[in-house]
């Protein structure tokens, strides 16, 4: 057991975790942030993507103890009350959601991308999102959603 | 209302819940007191179970139940009841569950599974369909003759053949005798995984009185209920099946999967709820797949391109169970020469057992597989006789007046395959395949391919819909067809909105499916959802309209015939300013003096497949198809002549959808389907070791397309209305992925002449062919 | 599920050495964990102790020291991709790092970790090999530097002893005209392990030409071809000789990612392509 301190979506947590607990499991099962999903458990699908200290990471292959002192953002922190983020709005508008299982991970990868690069090219989008598998949409609408979100944020003048 | 509702791109229902992470999948559900299940899997492809020792596992603190096949004398299955819940006496594939544990935590469950000791005696395994049909092949199911099956399937005792569909039309001997050319080829493709992003997950809670409540990631709540009732000898009314959000299905969550196991575990654990979640590795190893296929096609063709005879053999690699596979074999056979009219046909389609993970439904239901052979053969034939792949398809394609291989007459209300073909050929500029602009060693190729598919389902498949008013005049629509991403619910809401002339956001489609409260639906498969539920929803809406008018006719003092529905109101036809709003009628109409009439309004509609017949077992003649959706793809590739590396530059895909009720969602289906087909075409496929171990059991080894892989795609919607479809619509959920492998194979052949016959189409194989041609 | 283990995150190298010395059973070092935890989930590794090295200060450094680039053991692949230093004079490393897994994973996966897992196809090997890299290995008893081409000893095996730990890498700085290319065969344009990975590097001023290949032998293959290339003869002959060298020094297998035959083919093709990108045939 170790005691860890971290913030999730701006809220402070102090928590006892076992050494071998995975961050994704702690987020989902202890803190009930079930938005992040487990699609593979091995860093290969991106469904568990959260943002840790500003960077998109696959939380299924990170120990909870490694998150000590970090600042974590999950899909649950992307909307405030009835207000959803530009990225979320863009995903809806572009019909980039089918079953929705990959969606939280996609949105978090998109957020990390736009935070560091407000006007991404197709190639930038491919690099940032190719670790997020979607089996439903064929990705076309997702790419459009990322671009639309960038426009909403004022990144692209086109 | 001024706005046109049908054909509009209404925003998808539940998008907000999904995009905020609020949508709860079974993965996310916890029930108080819930235990966690874990399975012990067979390491062998075929072995006798000599002994299972569970004593250590049982004595581990925190373990509530340990089960083996011995305690579960049940068989489960949809069409051919051949599945054990846990292996009994022997294992038939690597990855087959032999024992299972329910424990307080996942750790304890995992530990307990490690403590179970199983002693095996290895048996000879059969991994190849052609070997499996040989006389002395090891038998996968020795007791095939004793298994129960639906009356339209014919297992052959003493063999590995679980079913054989025969189709006979005309006289192939005469046809071949007259043909100018006879061309024969063999084609193969491997098993493929659905890889829905949510793995299979189920929770069961056993209750006193032999009742059970189930939460499951399934496509078809009523199929789960029915098969569970039959398999475990329970009463239907004692089973409650709940399906919340489902993270993709693609056929992989049709039928029944781990629900019987968790039910038995919960029963053994004194009614504690038990949850099972497949790890991705288990999903690859132990959850059914799309079957592999070996095809042999012999085509008799005249100089002018007319195909006069076709002899076809399909051997389906069904793996260790064929409960669903038999129907894939049957359904695909009915479409077995593609969307062409051929006068003389002899077709044999056999479901063959092997010692591998077993087959089930997968988007396209056998059609991607047969179209790999049919549409590749078409190009090989065209090349041999020296005519254009486009012309040979136009020459033989189905037209109004054509007769299909099962004897169905193509009429005015059918879709038009040739129109789809024309559209895609135009879009990719098919005749122009100049390579001059390319660097040395690169060649441009173009290909076309057609496709067709009808829903595969029992002749008496039915569905129903309920509508009820809310106090504020909005409606709740309930169907047990599930929406696990297709967007069907959005289209159904549009239909209600159109029928009752109200805004679509006032139609609330009840999301969570529950067999207790919802009307029956057979299964959410086969692209029949919109067609059948759409028709049921139209009927329910009409029923509601009628009831609204009946109540309103009294206070409005006119006959029902004189009333119209407009703008959420019942109006007097000739005095449109005289009306009563839905809201005033919803819970019963109240007069000023307090008198009330009517009552809360509830309506229903149902639909059953019309006029379908079982096929004649010897000739395959009959009517198997509710509606055929036709389509075509055109593809441009650039191939490296030396290495076989290739790039798919563009795909154009056209489908005759009859009527697009929600354009945006139709395009979403096309994009998703094409890319899934693209995965099958160029990267996916199970690979086994020589002793039958699955080698591709992670996303590291089994690749699916990523966002970086997608080629330019042009979706084309063709609309020739289907007379009996809702607003003329046909299903199009599966079709986009059909013929994608063939069209890419065709384009590669066009570019550099290699005759590729094995899927997936990968540079390694193209290179082998280049070398062989040298 | 991960097996039970004890987790330490020491702040000094000495502490790490202490733990390494005193702990029974298997000890694993953790940087990104992107290989370790996957192996543990597959039960192919079951360490009793895990030592997180991310708190050791100079492990997170990336800086030029004399004529060498130091890459600390905790430097991630994405840090390499984003590093100005790397992009200026060691571009091939950024290109190679971009081939490692997916973006999210690269935010954790370290360059040194990629080497320490020592998979035959590890993407960081070829680029680092052609640049000439030394592995800085430390232990309580001694510090040593091992040339990277001697680091791997077999599939997932290397020269590291139980009490040793890699502190970082020293990559040789070549003169400004040097350039390198890394080409990789993959099944998808998304993340994939290497089917064949070939790196080539040339510095005309130094008269240095080297190739390195991954996923075509149990350990990555390094070939210093300077003598052939800068010796007598015309370009075509030299190219043939180089291709022959490559062919003779690899020994690929069939697996789910590719076939032996195709690996041989593509290692030739990539070598030729790289050569033509590094050297315009008419130049000399
Ligand atoms: S669940 Fe973490 S990457 Fe798949
Ligand atoms: S929407 Fe289903 S996996 Fe992406």
XYZ file of C-alpha atoms and ligand atoms in Angstrom, chain A residues 24 37-48 58-60, ligand 1:
20
model
C -7.055 3.000 -15.176
C -12.505 2.475 -21.073
C -10.403 -0.627 -21.243
C -10.300 -1.887 -24.816
C -7.101 -3.918 -24.630
C -5.220 -3.258 -21.414
C -1.941 -3.169 -23.303
C -1.483 0.298 -24.734
C -2.697 -0.753 -28.160
C -6.157 0.793 -28.541
C -6.284 4.175 -26.829
C -9.686 3.640 -25.190
C -8.133 4.370 -21.792
C -2.690 5.130 -21.995
C -3.690 4.708 -18.378
C -3.926 0.913 -18.685
S -7.052 -0.067 -22.919
Fe -5.329 1.139 -22.730
S -4.660 1.252 -24.744
Fe -6.247 -0.182 -24.885
